[in-house]
Amino acid sequence: MIELKSYRDLTVWQKSMDLVVICYQLTSQFPKTEIYGLSNQIQRAAVSIPANIAEGKGRNHLGDYIRHLSMANGSLKELETHLMIVGRLGYLNLSSG
């Protein structure tokens, strides 16, 4: 069993940090009219995922940790919805090739 010394050791936190970078890269391609709209909403939702994981891990009670994981999951669902809207608006060409 792997000993976790820090929230930074959590794979879910590491992957969510990668997701933040991807979201910032994606939103940099949006129309400038979206700076205070979808771009901001996507960035905030993405950032809150690893932030809540880290905050929860730093709490002294399991219940607090679980509550923060639930908030991170909620932010993930919010982010997913924003990205679906982006797809419907055609802001990004996500086709491969």
mmCIF file of C-alpha atoms in Angstrom:
data_model
loop_
_atom_site.group_PDB
_atom_site.id
_atom_site.type_symbol
_atom_site.label_atom_id
_atom_site.label_comp_id
_atom_site.label_asym_id
_atom_site.label_seq_id
_atom_site.Cartn_x
_atom_site.Cartn_y
_atom_site.Cartn_z
ATOM 1 C CA MET A 1 0.000 0.000 0.000
ATOM 2 C CA ILE A 2 1.292 3.451 -0.928
ATOM 3 C CA GLU A 3 1.686 5.944 1.903
ATOM 4 C CA LEU A 4 0.213 9.351 1.097
ATOM 5 C CA LYS A 5 2.228 12.103 2.707
ATOM 6 C CA SER A 6 0.454 14.936 0.956
ATOM 7 C CA TYR A 7 -2.521 15.737 -1.252
ATOM 8 C CA ARG A 8 0.105 16.103 -3.990
ATOM 9 C CA ASP A 9 0.552 12.321 -3.862
ATOM 10 C CA LEU A 10 -3.083 11.773 -4.863
ATOM 11 C CA THR A 11 -3.432 10.745 -8.500
ATOM 12 C CA VAL A 12 -6.804 12.480 -8.683
ATOM 13 C CA TRP A 13 -5.210 15.774 -7.571
ATOM 14 C CA GLN A 14 -2.363 15.397 -10.107
ATOM 15 C CA LYS A 15 -4.785 14.689 -12.953
ATOM 16 C CA SER A 16 -7.045 17.556 -11.944
ATOM 17 C CA MET A 17 -4.041 19.895 -12.044
ATOM 18 C CA ASP A 18 -3.388 18.691 -15.599
ATOM 19 C CA LEU A 19 -7.042 19.385 -16.392
ATOM 20 C CA VAL A 20 -6.648 22.989 -15.198
ATOM 21 C CA VAL A 21 -3.781 23.534 -17.636
ATOM 22 C CA ILE A 22 -5.777 22.002 -20.493
ATOM 23 C CA CYS A 23 -8.774 24.203 -19.700
ATOM 24 C CA TYR A 24 -6.656 27.360 -19.696
ATOM 25 C CA GLN A 25 -5.132 26.326 -23.030
ATOM 26 C CA LEU A 26 -8.584 25.678 -24.494
ATOM 27 C CA THR A 27 -10.105 28.921 -23.264
ATOM 28 C CA SER A 28 -7.238 30.909 -24.771
ATOM 29 C CA GLN A 29 -8.697 29.899 -28.156
ATOM 30 C CA PHE A 30 -12.191 31.250 -27.393
ATOM 31 C CA PRO A 31 -13.546 34.446 -28.939
ATOM 32 C CA LYS A 32 -12.485 37.505 -26.940
ATOM 33 C CA THR A 33 -16.150 38.167 -26.166
ATOM 34 C CA GLU A 34 -16.064 35.117 -23.868
ATOM 35 C CA ILE A 35 -13.302 36.397 -21.569
ATOM 36 C CA TYR A 36 -15.799 37.243 -18.819
ATOM 37 C CA GLY A 37 -18.280 34.527 -19.784
ATOM 38 C CA LEU A 38 -17.538 30.913 -20.523
ATOM 39 C CA SER A 39 -13.746 31.328 -20.335
ATOM 40 C CA ASN A 40 -13.960 32.602 -16.789
ATOM 41 C CA GLN A 41 -16.552 30.022 -15.750
ATOM 42 C CA ILE A 42 -14.513 27.147 -17.178
ATOM 43 C CA GLN A 43 -11.309 28.340 -15.539
ATOM 44 C CA ARG A 44 -12.967 28.817 -12.152
ATOM 45 C CA ALA A 45 -14.677 25.413 -12.236
ATOM 46 C CA ALA A 46 -11.440 23.691 -13.286
ATOM 47 C CA VAL A 47 -9.352 25.410 -10.607
ATOM 48 C CA SER A 48 -11.836 24.542 -7.877
ATOM 49 C CA ILE A 49 -11.438 20.801 -8.509
ATOM 50 C CA PRO A 50 -7.831 20.365 -7.291
ATOM 51 C CA ALA A 51 -8.293 23.169 -4.762
ATOM 52 C CA ASN A 52 -11.157 21.340 -3.057
ATOM 53 C CA ILE A 53 -9.290 18.048 -3.127
ATOM 54 C CA ALA A 54 -6.287 19.691 -1.471
ATOM 55 C CA GLU A 55 -8.379 21.555 1.088
ATOM 56 C CA GLY A 56 -10.308 18.446 2.015
ATOM 57 C CA LYS A 57 -7.141 16.386 2.405
ATOM 58 C CA GLY A 58 -5.808 19.077 4.715
ATOM 59 C CA ARG A 59 -8.786 18.804 7.072
ATOM 60 C CA ASN A 60 -8.580 16.766 10.254
ATOM 61 C CA HIS A 61 -11.873 14.933 9.854
ATOM 62 C CA LEU A 62 -12.923 12.340 7.314
ATOM 63 C CA GLY A 63 -16.339 13.973 6.995
ATOM 64 C CA ASP A 64 -14.739 17.272 5.935
ATOM 65 C CA TYR A 65 -12.589 15.437 3.415
ATOM 66 C CA ILE A 66 -15.589 13.661 1.924
ATOM 67 C CA ARG A 67 -17.546 16.942 1.762
ATOM 68 C CA HIS A 68 -14.699 18.613 -0.142
ATOM 69 C CA LEU A 69 -14.428 15.649 -2.505
ATOM 70 C CA SER A 70 -18.138 16.052 -3.149
ATOM 71 C CA MET A 71 -17.619 19.749 -3.938
ATOM 72 C CA ALA A 72 -14.768 18.830 -6.316
ATOM 73 C CA ASN A 73 -17.088 16.357 -8.027
ATOM 74 C CA GLY A 74 -19.736 19.055 -8.345
ATOM 75 C CA SER A 75 -17.197 21.386 -9.949
ATOM 76 C CA LEU A 76 -16.229 18.611 -12.339
ATOM 77 C CA LYS A 77 -19.861 18.230 -13.416
ATOM 78 C CA GLU A 78 -20.103 22.016 -13.820
ATOM 79 C CA LEU A 79 -16.965 21.983 -15.976
ATOM 80 C CA GLU A 80 -18.322 19.134 -18.064
ATOM 81 C CA THR A 81 -21.501 21.123 -18.709
ATOM 82 C CA HIS A 82 -19.550 24.234 -19.711
ATOM 83 C CA LEU A 83 -17.463 22.190 -22.132
ATOM 84 C CA MET A 84 -20.596 20.682 -23.659
ATOM 85 C CA ILE A 85 -21.905 24.220 -24.203
ATOM 86 C CA VAL A 86 -18.607 25.159 -25.861
ATOM 87 C CA GLY A 87 -19.053 22.212 -28.205
ATOM 88 C CA ARG A 88 -22.593 23.241 -29.068
ATOM 89 C CA LEU A 89 -21.431 26.797 -29.760
ATOM 90 C CA GLY A 90 -18.665 25.471 -32.025
ATOM 91 C CA TYR A 91 -15.907 27.423 -30.271
ATOM 92 C CA LEU A 92 -13.369 24.635 -30.667
ATOM 93 C CA ASN A 93 -12.587 22.205 -33.407
ATOM 94 C CA LEU A 94 -12.103 19.026 -31.407
ATOM 95 C CA SER A 95 -11.887 16.642 -34.347
ATOM 96 C CA SER A 96 -8.663 14.702 -34.658
ATOM 97 C CA GLY A 97 -6.593 14.635 -37.782
#
